Amino acid sequence: MVGLPARGKTYIARKMTRYFNWIGINTKVFNVGEYRRATTNEYKDHSFFDPSNKEAMNIRRQCALDALEDMAKWFSEQDGEVALFDATNTTRERRKTILEFCCPCDNSAAAHSRQYSVFFIESVCTDKCTVYQNIKDVKVTGPDYDGVDTEVAAQDFVKRISHYQSSYEPLCEEHDRNLSFIKIYDQGEKFLVNKIRGHIQSRAAYYLMNIHTAPRTIYLTRHGESVYNVLGRIGGDADLSIQGEEYAHRLANYIEKENIEDLTVWTSELKRTKQTAEYIRAPIVNWKALNEINAGKCEELTYEEIQEKYPKEFAQRDDDKYRYRYPKGEVNAWHGVSSESYADLVSRVEPVIMELEKQENILVIAHQAVARCLLAYFLDKPAEKLPYLKVPLHTVIKLTPYAYGCKVEYIKLEVPAVDTHRSKPKVVQETRSSEDALSTVPKHL
C-alpha cells in the first residue's frame, strides 16, 4: 500500500484480503501500525511522526522490517500467496527497501528464496472534507487515541498527516515506469494502472476498480418455502408452498415499509425466487449466476434417497463439503453444467459480488447455497465454514458495509417454514451406518 494517512489504505487492504481469501487465494494483511503499537507505547502525539524525531524514525523503520520478515516467514511456512503490506510507504526510499527485500539481487539464501512479485496500490484523496470525515469515522476511535477527546484526537491526526506530506513522493508514471502499480484517485473517481503483470495483479486491479465506499444496504433472503423444501428434496425448480406464497406477500410489505431509495431486486432464473419477488414494487433482474448449486444426479432427491443410492458419495461430501462435487447428472433446464461443488459456486457468483460492489441498495432473492457464498464474502468466513452457514427460510438478512467490516441483522418475518439446515454429521467415513449419515437431516414430510 502507498498513500498518506486517512486515505483508506487499511480499508482497501482488508477488502482485498477478504476477496482473495474468498476466491481461494491464501492472503494476509501485515499492518505496520500494529507492529509499532506492539513494540512501543511511546506515541503521545503527532510529534512521533515528525521526520526530525530520529528515535521514533528508527522505531518505525524497524517495525516495517519486522513486518516484512514476518511476511516472508508466512510465505515460506504457511503457504502464503498474497500479502498486503499495509503502511504509508510514501517515500521512494521506503518503496526501494520493500523492492530490495522482496527481490534481492545478490547471491544470498534470501535471494534464492525471496523473489516476490511486487504490486503497489496508491490511494490518493484530494478532498479535504472526505479525509477529515475518514479521520472522524475511523482514526480517532483507534488505539492511538483511546480515552482522548474526539476533536483533540482529530486535530492531532491532521498534524500527523502534515509530517508525512513534507516528504511525500507519489508514484509517478515517468520515475516509476518500470514498477507495477495502480493509483486510485478520490475513492474511485479515476484510476491509473501501470505495467500489470500476471493473473493476481490483473484480478487485484479489476477488483479495485469495482469497489466503492458510498453508504448502502444489501438485503439478502432465500426464496419463500418451496414444495420441495416441505418434502425434503434438494434442487429442482419447484413452486412455492402455501407458506412460501405468504412469505412473498410479507416480504413485499416489509420492503415497502423500509422505503429503500432506488432499490433493485435480483433473483435467480428459478421459479421459486421469481415467485417470491412477484409482489415487490421495484425493478427486477433475473441472474442465471444466482441459480442454486447443481446437485447433478442428486437433483430432486431427498437426503435419505441419496444415502440409499450413493452412500459413498454422500460420505465424501460430508467429509469435504466445500470441494466435493456431486456425481454428474444430465444438463437440465435450469443448469448449464452437470454438477457443482461449493468451490465451483464461488467462481460462478463472483461476477455477482463484483456487481454488488458497484451497486447501492439491492435485494437479492437467492437459494441456500448461493446465499451462503454471498454471506461468506461479506462476513469474511473461511471456506471450511461457508457450506454450514445458517440461512433460514423466511428471514431477511440486512447487510450494511462499514469501514473495516459489515454489520449484519437477521429479520424474521414470522411466517412458519421448515428447517432445511443440515449440520455436519459426527461420522463422515464411507463405512458409516445410514443412521450416522442421516443423523442431522432436518424433518420433512
GROMACS .gro file of C-alpha atoms in nm:
model
  445
    1MET     CA    1   0.000   0.000   0.000
    2VAL     CA    2   0.104   0.361  -0.065
    3GLY     CA    3  -0.055   0.685   0.050
    4LEU     CA    4  -0.091   0.950   0.316
    5PRO     CA    5  -0.276   0.858   0.637
    6ALA     CA    6  -0.658   0.856   0.628
    7ARG     CA    7  -0.671   0.772   0.256
    8GLY     CA    8  -0.842   0.435   0.301
    9LYS     CA    9  -0.534   0.211   0.270
   10THR     CA   10  -0.632  -0.023   0.553
   11TYR     CA   11  -0.990  -0.034   0.420
   12ILE     CA   12  -0.858  -0.137   0.076
   13ALA     CA   13  -0.610  -0.387   0.222
   14ARG     CA   14  -0.877  -0.560   0.431
   15LYS     CA   15  -1.126  -0.573   0.146
   16MET     CA   16  -0.862  -0.714  -0.087
   17THR     CA   17  -0.770  -0.977   0.171
   18ARG     CA   18  -1.134  -1.076   0.221
   19TYR     CA   19  -1.188  -1.104  -0.155
   20PHE     CA   20  -0.877  -1.308  -0.229
   21ASN     CA   21  -0.939  -1.546   0.060
   22TRP     CA   22  -1.299  -1.588  -0.058
   23ILE     CA   23  -1.188  -1.695  -0.407
   24GLY     CA   24  -0.936  -1.938  -0.256
   25ILE     CA   25  -0.610  -1.739  -0.262
   26ASN     CA   26  -0.434  -1.752   0.077
   27THR     CA   27  -0.397  -1.384   0.172
   28LYS     CA   28  -0.297  -1.189   0.483
   29VAL     CA   29  -0.254  -0.825   0.587
   30PHE     CA   30   0.065  -0.711   0.759
   31ASN     CA   31  -0.021  -0.376   0.919
   32VAL     CA   32   0.291  -0.186   1.027
   33GLY     CA   33   0.089   0.034   1.262
   34GLU     CA   34   0.000  -0.276   1.465
   35TYR     CA   35   0.369  -0.368   1.486
   36ARG     CA   36   0.450  -0.018   1.609
   37ARG     CA   37   0.182  -0.030   1.880
   38ALA     CA   38   0.301  -0.374   1.991
   39THR     CA   39   0.663  -0.255   2.007
   40THR     CA   40   0.629   0.074   2.192
   41ASN     CA   41   0.386   0.287   2.388
   42GLU     CA   42   0.590   0.593   2.306
   43TYR     CA   43   0.313   0.750   2.099
   44LYS     CA   44   0.193   1.059   2.282
   45ASP     CA   45   0.105   1.292   1.998
   46HIS     CA   46   0.178   1.374   1.632
   47SER     CA   47   0.545   1.456   1.707
   48PHE     CA   48   0.617   1.080   1.698
   49PHE     CA   49   0.579   1.105   1.318
   50ASP     CA   50   0.794   1.416   1.279
   51PRO     CA   51   1.080   1.327   1.038
   52SER     CA   52   1.323   1.511   1.270
   53ASN     CA   53   1.235   1.270   1.556
   54LYS     CA   54   1.524   1.030   1.489
   55GLU     CA   55   1.446   0.790   1.772
   56ALA     CA   56   1.086   0.746   1.655
   57MET     CA   57   1.204   0.713   1.293
   58ASN     CA   58   1.429   0.424   1.393
   59ILE     CA   59   1.143   0.252   1.574
   60ARG     CA   60   0.913   0.291   1.274
   61ARG     CA   61   1.180   0.165   1.033
   62GLN     CA   62   1.245  -0.142   1.246
   63CYS     CA   63   0.872  -0.215   1.272
   64ALA     CA   64   0.847  -0.209   0.892
   65LEU     CA   65   1.140  -0.451   0.862
   66ASP     CA   66   0.988  -0.679   1.127
   67ALA     CA   67   0.662  -0.686   0.932
   68LEU     CA   68   0.849  -0.773   0.612
   69GLU     CA   69   1.037  -1.055   0.786
   70ASP     CA   70   0.712  -1.196   0.924
   71MET     CA   71   0.562  -1.171   0.578
   72ALA     CA   72   0.849  -1.374   0.429
   73LYS     CA   73   0.814  -1.631   0.705
   74TRP     CA   74   0.440  -1.658   0.639
   75PHE     CA   75   0.504  -1.711   0.266
   76SER     CA   76   0.752  -1.992   0.328
   77GLU     CA   77   0.593  -2.167   0.627
   78GLN     CA   78   0.218  -2.123   0.578
   79ASP     CA   79   0.181  -2.142   0.200
   80GLY     CA   80   0.105  -1.772   0.173
   81GLU     CA   81   0.013  -1.650  -0.173
   82VAL     CA   82  -0.070  -1.278  -0.143
   83ALA     CA   83   0.046  -1.041   0.133
   84LEU     CA   84  -0.085  -0.688   0.180
   85PHE     CA   85   0.192  -0.474   0.333
   86ASP     CA   86  -0.023  -0.205   0.493
   87ALA     CA   87   0.177   0.110   0.566
   88THR     CA   88   0.213   0.460   0.424
   89ASN     CA   89   0.526   0.381   0.213
   90THR     CA   90   0.517   0.742   0.098
   91THR     CA   91   0.884   0.782   0.005
   92ARG     CA   92   1.086   0.632  -0.277
   93GLU     CA   93   1.345   0.522  -0.023
   94ARG     CA   94   1.086   0.313   0.166
   95ARG     CA   95   0.950   0.162  -0.156
   96LYS     CA   96   1.309   0.080  -0.262
   97THR     CA   97   1.355  -0.100   0.071
   98ILE     CA   98   1.044  -0.307   0.001
   99LEU     CA   99   1.160  -0.392  -0.352
  100GLU     CA  100   1.508  -0.491  -0.236
  101PHE     CA  101   1.363  -0.710   0.037
  102CYS     CA  102   1.115  -0.880  -0.196
  103CYS     CA  103   1.354  -0.921  -0.488
  104PRO     CA  104   1.716  -0.939  -0.360
  105CYS     CA  105   1.977  -0.915  -0.635
  106ASP     CA  106   2.270  -1.076  -0.454
  107ASN     CA  107   2.365  -1.443  -0.421
  108SER     CA  108   2.238  -1.483  -0.066
  109ALA     CA  109   2.000  -1.753   0.051
  110ALA     CA  110   1.731  -1.484   0.077
  111ALA     CA  111   1.779  -1.402  -0.290
  112HIS     CA  112   1.702  -1.763  -0.383
  113SER     CA  113   1.400  -1.795  -0.152
  114ARG     CA  114   1.253  -1.448  -0.197
  115GLN     CA  115   1.157  -1.347  -0.547
  116TYR     CA  116   0.816  -1.195  -0.487
  117SER     CA  117   0.614  -1.005  -0.742
  118VAL     CA  118   0.550  -0.652  -0.608
  119PHE     CA  119   0.238  -0.452  -0.692
  120PHE     CA  120   0.194  -0.107  -0.539
  121ILE     CA  121  -0.157   0.025  -0.463
  122GLU     CA  122  -0.165   0.400  -0.401
  123SER     CA  123  -0.473   0.575  -0.267
  124VAL     CA  124  -0.489   0.948  -0.340
  125CYS     CA  125  -0.758   1.173  -0.196
  126THR     CA  126  -0.755   1.549  -0.257
  127ASP     CA  127  -1.093   1.623  -0.099
  128LYS     CA  128  -1.021   1.766   0.247
  129CYS     CA  129  -1.379   1.702   0.364
  130THR     CA  130  -1.355   1.332   0.274
  131VAL     CA  131  -1.019   1.299   0.452
  132TYR     CA  132  -1.146   1.472   0.765
  133GLN     CA  133  -1.460   1.258   0.767
  134ASN     CA  134  -1.242   0.947   0.745
  135ILE     CA  135  -1.039   1.074   1.041
  136LYS     CA  136  -1.358   1.129   1.244
  137ASP     CA  137  -1.515   0.795   1.144
  138VAL     CA  138  -1.214   0.567   1.183
  139LYS     CA  139  -0.889   0.714   1.310
  140VAL     CA  140  -0.994   0.892   1.631
  141THR     CA  141  -1.157   0.572   1.760
  142GLY     CA  142  -0.836   0.374   1.712
  143PRO     CA  143  -0.597   0.255   1.985
  144ASP     CA  144  -0.365   0.559   1.948
  145TYR     CA  145  -0.642   0.782   2.084
  146ASP     CA  146  -0.800   0.564   2.348
  147GLY     CA  147  -0.959   0.797   2.605
  148VAL     CA  148  -0.874   1.113   2.408
  149ASP     CA  149  -1.140   1.372   2.325
  150THR     CA  150  -1.260   1.327   1.966
  151GLU     CA  151  -1.181   1.681   1.849
  152VAL     CA  152  -0.840   1.681   2.017
  153ALA     CA  153  -0.761   1.345   1.853
  154ALA     CA  154  -0.879   1.466   1.510
  155GLN     CA  155  -0.660   1.778   1.526
  156ASP     CA  156  -0.362   1.569   1.632
  157PHE     CA  157  -0.415   1.332   1.341
  158VAL     CA  158  -0.431   1.623   1.095
  159LYS     CA  159  -0.090   1.732   1.224
  160ARG     CA  160   0.033   1.373   1.186
  161ILE     CA  161  -0.064   1.385   0.818
  162SER     CA  162   0.130   1.709   0.771
  163HIS     CA  163   0.451   1.534   0.881
  164TYR     CA  164   0.405   1.277   0.602
  165GLN     CA  165   0.315   1.544   0.345
  166SER     CA  166   0.652   1.713   0.387
  167SER     CA  167   0.832   1.410   0.241
  168TYR     CA  168   0.556   1.251   0.030
  169GLU     CA  169   0.670   1.123  -0.310
  170PRO     CA  170   0.371   0.983  -0.501
  171LEU     CA  171   0.411   0.708  -0.756
  172CYS     CA  172   0.496   0.868  -1.088
  173GLU     CA  173   0.441   0.745  -1.443
  174GLU     CA  174   0.782   0.870  -1.551
  175HIS     CA  175   1.001   0.792  -1.250
  176ASP     CA  176   0.827   0.463  -1.165
  177ARG     CA  177   0.752   0.349  -1.519
  178ASN     CA  178   0.913   0.008  -1.457
  179LEU     CA  179   0.704  -0.065  -1.146
  180SER     CA  180   0.368  -0.242  -1.137
  181PHE     CA  181   0.112  -0.018  -0.968
  182ILE     CA  182  -0.238   0.121  -0.962
  183LYS     CA  183  -0.327   0.470  -0.839
  184ILE     CA  184  -0.680   0.521  -0.710
  185TYR     CA  185  -0.795   0.882  -0.709
  186ASP     CA  186  -1.069   1.014  -0.480
  187GLN     CA  187  -1.227   0.680  -0.388
  188GLY     CA  188  -1.251   0.550  -0.743
  189GLU     CA  189  -1.322   0.864  -0.947
  190LYS     CA  190  -1.016   0.791  -1.161
  191PHE     CA  191  -0.752   0.518  -1.193
  192LEU     CA  192  -0.400   0.499  -1.329
  193VAL     CA  193  -0.272   0.149  -1.400
  194ASN     CA  194   0.089   0.076  -1.492
  195LYS     CA  195   0.258  -0.249  -1.602
  196ILE     CA  196   0.015  -0.510  -1.472
  197ARG     CA  197   0.196  -0.841  -1.455
  198GLY     CA  198   0.021  -1.174  -1.415
  199HIS     CA  199  -0.312  -1.313  -1.309
  200ILE     CA  200  -0.309  -1.195  -0.946
  201GLN     CA  201  -0.229  -0.834  -1.031
  202SER     CA  202  -0.497  -0.835  -1.302
  203ARG     CA  203  -0.760  -0.961  -1.057
  204ALA     CA  204  -0.650  -0.709  -0.797
  205ALA     CA  205  -0.681  -0.419  -1.040
  206TYR     CA  206  -1.020  -0.541  -1.163
  207TYR     CA  207  -1.150  -0.571  -0.807
  208LEU     CA  208  -1.019  -0.230  -0.702
  209MET     CA  209  -1.187  -0.069  -1.000
  210ASN     CA  210  -1.524  -0.211  -0.893
  211ILE     CA  211  -1.545  -0.129  -0.521
  212HIS     CA  212  -1.685   0.192  -0.377
  213THR     CA  213  -1.733   0.338  -0.029
  214ALA     CA  214  -2.074   0.503  -0.063
  215PRO     CA  215  -2.323   0.409   0.214
  216ARG     CA  216  -2.561   0.133   0.103
  217THR     CA  217  -2.754  -0.166   0.231
  218ILE     CA  218  -2.774  -0.512   0.079
  219TYR     CA  219  -3.081  -0.719   0.165
  220LEU     CA  220  -3.038  -1.092   0.124
  221THR     CA  221  -3.309  -1.354   0.155
  222ARG     CA  222  -3.384  -1.702   0.034
  223HIS     CA  223  -3.694  -1.767  -0.173
  224GLY     CA  224  -4.011  -1.847   0.017
  225GLU     CA  225  -4.058  -2.205   0.129
  226SER     CA  226  -4.098  -2.432  -0.176
  227VAL     CA  227  -4.292  -2.754  -0.224
  228TYR     CA  228  -3.958  -2.938  -0.240
  229ASN     CA  229  -3.847  -2.781   0.091
  230VAL     CA  230  -4.155  -2.932   0.254
  231LEU     CA  231  -4.078  -3.272   0.101
  232GLY     CA  232  -3.707  -3.258   0.190
  233ARG     CA  233  -3.594  -3.265  -0.174
  234ILE     CA  234  -3.289  -3.070  -0.290
  235GLY     CA  235  -3.250  -2.865  -0.606
  236GLY     CA  236  -3.509  -2.875  -0.880
  237ASP     CA  237  -3.738  -2.595  -0.994
  238ALA     CA  238  -4.037  -2.628  -0.763
  239ASP     CA  239  -4.313  -2.375  -0.696
  240LEU     CA  240  -4.365  -2.202  -0.363
  241SER     CA  241  -4.569  -2.375  -0.095
  242ILE     CA  242  -4.869  -2.202   0.062
  243GLN     CA  243  -4.641  -2.068   0.337
  244GLY     CA  244  -4.386  -1.962   0.077
  245GLU     CA  245  -4.655  -1.764  -0.101
  246GLU     CA  246  -4.743  -1.594   0.228
  247TYR     CA  247  -4.377  -1.501   0.273
  248ALA     CA  248  -4.375  -1.337  -0.072
  249HIS     CA  249  -4.656  -1.106   0.045
  250ARG     CA  250  -4.487  -1.036   0.380
  251LEU     CA  251  -4.156  -0.963   0.209
  252ALA     CA  252  -4.321  -0.711  -0.025
  253ASN     CA  253  -4.482  -0.537   0.275
  254TYR     CA  254  -4.152  -0.529   0.463
  255ILE     CA  255  -3.964  -0.380   0.167
  256GLU     CA  256  -4.234  -0.117   0.117
  257LYS     CA  257  -4.213  -0.012   0.483
  258GLU     CA  258  -3.835   0.011   0.464
  259ASN     CA  259  -3.880   0.279   0.195
  260ILE     CA  260  -3.548   0.192   0.030
  261GLU     CA  261  -3.425   0.453  -0.216
  262ASP     CA  262  -3.350   0.332  -0.571
  263LEU     CA  263  -3.393  -0.035  -0.479
  264THR     CA  264  -3.330  -0.307  -0.738
  265VAL     CA  265  -3.430  -0.671  -0.686
  266TRP     CA  266  -3.212  -0.956  -0.810
  267THR     CA  267  -3.344  -1.312  -0.837
  268SER     CA  268  -3.225  -1.635  -0.993
  269GLU     CA  269  -3.391  -1.778  -1.305
  270LEU     CA  270  -3.575  -2.041  -1.099
  271LYS     CA  271  -3.947  -2.018  -1.033
  272ARG     CA  272  -3.933  -2.002  -0.655
  273THR     CA  273  -3.722  -1.684  -0.648
  274LYS     CA  274  -3.928  -1.515  -0.917
  275GLN     CA  275  -4.250  -1.601  -0.733
  276THR     CA  276  -4.101  -1.458  -0.411
  277ALA     CA  277  -4.031  -1.127  -0.586
  278GLU     CA  278  -4.370  -1.108  -0.758
  279TYR     CA  279  -4.534  -0.851  -0.527
  280ILE     CA  280  -4.236  -0.618  -0.476
  281ARG     CA  281  -4.269  -0.283  -0.649
  282ALA     CA  282  -3.916  -0.235  -0.780
  283PRO     CA  283  -3.713  -0.321  -1.092
  284ILE     CA  284  -3.634  -0.694  -1.103
  285VAL     CA  285  -3.329  -0.854  -1.268
  286ASN     CA  286  -3.301  -1.234  -1.316
  287TRP     CA  287  -2.947  -1.374  -1.284
  288LYS     CA  288  -2.858  -1.723  -1.403
  289ALA     CA  289  -2.549  -1.693  -1.180
  290LEU     CA  290  -2.784  -1.691  -0.877
  291ASN     CA  291  -2.935  -2.031  -0.959
  292GLU     CA  292  -2.897  -2.291  -0.683
  293ILE     CA  293  -2.596  -2.523  -0.674
  294ASN     CA  294  -2.628  -2.809  -0.924
  295ALA     CA  295  -2.655  -3.140  -0.738
  296GLY     CA  296  -2.601  -3.348  -1.053
  297LYS     CA  297  -2.756  -3.697  -1.017
  298CYS     CA  298  -2.885  -3.598  -0.674
  299GLU     CA  299  -3.113  -3.322  -0.806
  300GLU     CA  300  -3.468  -3.357  -0.669
  301LEU     CA  301  -3.373  -3.641  -0.432
  302THR     CA  302  -3.415  -3.645  -0.054
  303TYR     CA  303  -3.110  -3.698   0.167
  304GLU     CA  304  -3.249  -4.041   0.252
  305GLU     CA  305  -3.260  -4.131  -0.117
  306ILE     CA  306  -2.906  -4.002  -0.170
  307GLN     CA  307  -2.781  -4.216   0.118
  308GLU     CA  308  -2.958  -4.519  -0.029
  309LYS     CA  309  -2.834  -4.469  -0.388
  310TYR     CA  310  -2.494  -4.304  -0.338
  311PRO     CA  311  -2.373  -4.375   0.018
  312LYS     CA  312  -2.001  -4.331  -0.063
  313GLU     CA  313  -2.057  -4.001  -0.242
  314PHE     CA  314  -2.278  -3.880   0.046
  315ALA     CA  315  -1.996  -3.954   0.293
  316GLN     CA  316  -1.736  -3.789   0.070
  317ARG     CA  317  -1.945  -3.473   0.057
  318ASP     CA  318  -1.976  -3.465   0.434
  319ASP     CA  319  -1.600  -3.510   0.464
  320ASP     CA  320  -1.520  -3.205   0.245
  321LYS     CA  321  -1.841  -3.024   0.162
  322TYR     CA  322  -1.668  -2.718   0.017
  323ARG     CA  323  -1.471  -2.900  -0.253
  324TYR     CA  324  -1.691  -3.203  -0.311
  325ARG     CA  325  -1.864  -3.207  -0.649
  326TYR     CA  326  -2.187  -3.405  -0.682
  327PRO     CA  327  -2.194  -3.706  -0.923
  328LYS     CA  328  -2.256  -3.577  -1.273
  329GLY     CA  329  -2.609  -3.578  -1.400
  330GLU     CA  330  -2.766  -3.467  -1.725
  331VAL     CA  331  -2.774  -3.100  -1.815
  332ASN     CA  332  -3.122  -2.979  -1.726
  333ALA     CA  333  -3.341  -2.679  -1.800
  334TRP     CA  334  -3.217  -2.476  -1.503
  335HIS     CA  335  -2.841  -2.558  -1.509
  336GLY     CA  336  -2.583  -2.524  -1.784
  337VAL     CA  337  -2.338  -2.764  -1.615
  338SER     CA  338  -2.377  -3.120  -1.500
  339SER     CA  339  -2.271  -3.084  -1.131
  340GLU     CA  340  -2.101  -2.838  -0.895
  341SER     CA  341  -1.913  -2.802  -0.567
  342TYR     CA  342  -1.925  -2.501  -0.336
  343ALA     CA  343  -1.584  -2.402  -0.477
  344ASP     CA  344  -1.740  -2.404  -0.826
  345LEU     CA  345  -2.030  -2.198  -0.694
  346VAL     CA  346  -1.798  -1.930  -0.552
  347SER     CA  347  -1.648  -1.891  -0.901
  348ARG     CA  348  -1.995  -1.871  -1.052
  349VAL     CA  349  -2.120  -1.598  -0.818
  350GLU     CA  350  -1.801  -1.389  -0.833
  351PRO     CA  351  -1.950  -1.163  -1.105
  352VAL     CA  352  -2.247  -1.108  -0.873
  353ILE     CA  353  -2.011  -0.991  -0.598
  354MET     CA  354  -1.838  -0.755  -0.840
  355GLU     CA  355  -2.171  -0.608  -0.942
  356LEU     CA  356  -2.287  -0.582  -0.580
  357GLU     CA  357  -1.972  -0.384  -0.501
  358LYS     CA  358  -2.065  -0.131  -0.770
  359GLN     CA  359  -2.433  -0.101  -0.678
  360GLU     CA  360  -2.611   0.082  -0.398
  361ASN     CA  361  -2.931  -0.066  -0.246
  362ILE     CA  362  -3.004  -0.421  -0.362
  363LEU     CA  363  -3.240  -0.700  -0.254
  364VAL     CA  364  -3.104  -1.042  -0.353
  365ILE     CA  365  -3.355  -1.329  -0.351
  366ALA     CA  366  -3.149  -1.645  -0.386
  367HIS     CA  367  -3.107  -2.002  -0.265
  368GLN     CA  368  -2.942  -2.158   0.041
  369ALA     CA  369  -2.603  -2.245  -0.113
  370VAL     CA  370  -2.580  -1.922  -0.311
  371ALA     CA  371  -2.675  -1.713  -0.006
  372ARG     CA  372  -2.403  -1.891   0.192
  373CYS     CA  373  -2.144  -1.790  -0.068
  374LEU     CA  374  -2.255  -1.426  -0.060
  375LEU     CA  375  -2.265  -1.418   0.320
  376ALA     CA  376  -1.918  -1.573   0.345
  377TYR     CA  377  -1.780  -1.290   0.132
  378PHE     CA  378  -1.938  -1.006   0.329
  379LEU     CA  379  -1.876  -1.164   0.671
  380ASP     CA  380  -1.524  -1.287   0.589
  381LYS     CA  381  -1.593  -1.654   0.664
  382PRO     CA  382  -1.334  -1.923   0.572
  383ALA     CA  383  -1.404  -2.192   0.311
  384GLU     CA  384  -1.450  -2.470   0.566
  385LYS     CA  385  -1.731  -2.278   0.741
  386LEU     CA  386  -1.903  -2.150   0.427
  387PRO     CA  387  -2.113  -2.464   0.349
  388TYR     CA  388  -2.255  -2.467   0.702
  389LEU     CA  389  -2.360  -2.102   0.740
  390LYS     CA  390  -2.720  -2.081   0.860
  391VAL     CA  391  -2.954  -1.909   0.616
  392PRO     CA  392  -3.307  -1.980   0.746
  393LEU     CA  393  -3.615  -1.953   0.529
  394HIS     CA  394  -3.846  -1.653   0.567
  395THR     CA  395  -3.571  -1.434   0.706
  396VAL     CA  396  -3.427  -1.112   0.564
  397ILE     CA  397  -3.053  -1.066   0.621
  398LYS     CA  398  -2.966  -0.697   0.623
  399LEU     CA  399  -2.600  -0.626   0.539
  400THR     CA  400  -2.456  -0.279   0.596
  401PRO     CA  401  -2.088  -0.250   0.495
  402TYR     CA  402  -1.877  -0.009   0.701
  403ALA     CA  403  -1.508   0.091   0.715
  404TYR     CA  404  -1.350  -0.234   0.829
  405GLY     CA  405  -1.634  -0.484   0.822
  406CYS     CA  406  -2.004  -0.545   0.771
  407LYS     CA  407  -2.296  -0.511   1.012
  408VAL     CA  408  -2.544  -0.799   0.984
  409GLU     CA  409  -2.904  -0.813   1.106
  410TYR     CA  410  -3.147  -1.108   1.080
  411ILE     CA  411  -3.513  -1.006   1.046
  412LYS     CA  412  -3.764  -1.291   1.074
  413LEU     CA  413  -4.092  -1.210   0.902
  414GLU     CA  414  -4.289  -1.450   1.124
  415VAL     CA  415  -4.413  -1.687   0.855
  416PRO     CA  416  -4.370  -2.055   0.955
  417ALA     CA  417  -4.134  -2.262   0.740
  418VAL     CA  418  -3.949  -2.591   0.753
  419ASP     CA  419  -3.587  -2.600   0.865
  420THR     CA  420  -3.358  -2.702   0.577
  421HIS     CA  421  -3.023  -2.665   0.758
  422ARG     CA  422  -2.822  -2.987   0.782
  423SER     CA  423  -2.521  -2.971   1.014
  424LYS     CA  424  -2.206  -3.176   0.952
  425PRO     CA  425  -2.251  -3.527   1.096
  426LYS     CA  426  -2.001  -3.652   1.353
  427VAL     CA  427  -1.925  -3.959   1.141
  428VAL     CA  428  -1.810  -3.895   0.782
  429GLN     CA  429  -1.629  -4.219   0.694
  430GLU     CA  430  -1.757  -4.413   0.393
  431THR     CA  431  -1.815  -4.718   0.616
  432ARG     CA  432  -2.062  -4.534   0.843
  433SER     CA  433  -2.414  -4.656   0.904
  434SER     CA  434  -2.721  -4.499   0.747
  435GLU     CA  435  -2.823  -4.383   1.093
  436ASP     CA  436  -2.497  -4.189   1.130
  437ALA     CA  437  -2.526  -4.048   0.777
  438LEU     CA  438  -2.880  -3.922   0.833
  439SER     CA  439  -2.836  -3.808   1.195
  440THR     CA  440  -2.851  -3.435   1.107
  441VAL     CA  441  -3.115  -3.443   0.832
  442PRO     CA  442  -3.392  -3.194   0.915
  443LYS     CA  443  -3.751  -3.318   0.949
  444HIS     CA  444  -3.973  -3.319   0.642
  445LEU     CA  445  -4.282  -3.486   0.502
   0.00000   0.00000   0.00000
